Amino acid sequence: MKDFLSLKDYSKEEILQIIAIAQNIKQQHKSSIPTPLMKDCTLAMIFEKNSTRTRVSFETGIYQLGGIGLFLSANEIQLSRGEPIKDTARVIGSMVDMVMIRTFEHSRLEEFAAYCPVPVINGLSDSFHPVQLLADYLTMIECGISLDDQKPIVAYVGDGNNMAHSWLMLASKLGFELRIASPKGYGVDLAIMSLAQGFAQDSGAKITLLEDPKEAVSGANVVTTDTWASMGQEDEKEARVKAFDGYQVDCKMMSLAQKDAIFLHCLPAYRGYEVSEEVLEGGQSRVFLEAENRLHAQKGIMVYLHQNYKGNGC
Ligand code: CP
Ligand code: NVA
């Protein structure tokens, strides 16, 4: 697999291999040991949506691997003036060693990757946010919640969006229990759910879609949520705030989970909406470790792709 567009294209073994690379690189980084595994490589980073974590972690990550990152805001390249994706992909791909894209429709990424001669990484699309999920799983492992001990229970409370879809992929590939609670009309894409159910048959994952957030959180090891209005849905915010009434992860909801459960959120978080201030800042929250792990997980992804695909060969 040349690209990293969704976890649906990766096996459990490959996902764990990337995590192992990330853990190794993180350990070396913490011991101030340089890891120039992508020396002189160039990573182009195309952003059609805003970002704090994805931009900083990829740019810093490629630098720490010995390469350089090119930040390309979609507004400032010819893509926004109508240059076709397939032309942009061939041009950029002929000059750099790897590309990361944050965009809207997942099909834009797939088209870019089909025409781009070098590996393409999904830095978030409307359907998936796979790089975030590797950081989330790395965080779970560091908090002692992994497949090694028992099958963890993850409860996702909120919008059936790109994060919910990515949890579906991770759980169904790795084989843990995932409960997703969303209000009627805001659930996950059923085509993605059915894909996950197919993977779950092989992995032994248990996946449940619910409407009751309390039922989802009850006895969970990990409680997670995401914004109720994703990028591109700003006009729907008012209607969504009404629809998600009762879905805020607050202390009362957290108290239904395991005593030592952790709270995760990909961030940015909207306090007072999908999560209360007390939970986000509380003792069970691991959101800033999770954010830091974006750096390490993505270095793992870049190194994995680089080692497995030597196209331009930097
Ligand atoms: N979680 C995440 O992807 O954050 P950014 O939008 O800041 O990149
Ligand atoms: N679901 C959110 C995630 C942000 C990192 C969005 O797509 O805006």
mmCIF file of C-alpha atoms and ligand atoms in Angstrom, residues 102 124 129 161-163 226-227 230-231 266-268, ligand 2:
data_model
loop_
_atom_site.group_PDB
_atom_site.id
_atom_site.type_symbol
_atom_site.label_atom_id
_atom_site.label_comp_id
_atom_site.label_asym_id
_atom_site.label_seq_id
_atom_site.Cartn_x
_atom_site.Cartn_y
_atom_site.Cartn_z
ATOM 1 C CA ARG A 102 -6.378 17.724 4.611
ATOM 2 C CA LEU A 124 -8.328 14.476 7.685
ATOM 3 C CA HIS A 129 -9.043 10.986 10.312
ATOM 4 C CA ASN A 161 -18.420 11.944 11.772
ATOM 5 C CA ASN A 162 -14.871 11.344 10.499
ATOM 6 C CA MET A 163 -13.677 10.536 14.042
ATOM 7 C CA ASP A 226 -15.656 15.129 19.146
ATOM 8 C CA THR A 227 -17.139 18.443 18.106
ATOM 9 C CA SER A 230 -17.157 19.650 12.109
ATOM 10 C CA MET A 231 -15.267 21.901 9.724
ATOM 11 C CA CYS A 266 -8.923 14.765 19.204
ATOM 12 C CA LEU A 267 -9.253 18.527 19.889
ATOM 13 C CA PRO A 268 -10.116 21.283 19.277
HETATM 14 N N1 NVA B 2 -14.555 16.159 13.250
HETATM 15 C C1 NVA B 2 -13.683 17.300 13.313
HETATM 16 C C2 NVA B 2 -12.296 16.871 13.674
HETATM 17 C C3 NVA B 2 -11.322 18.007 13.826
HETATM 18 C C4 NVA B 2 -9.920 17.523 14.097
HETATM 19 C C5 NVA B 2 -13.702 18.026 11.976
HETATM 20 O O1 NVA B 2 -13.679 17.352 10.936
HETATM 21 O O2 NVA B 2 -13.728 19.252 11.978
#
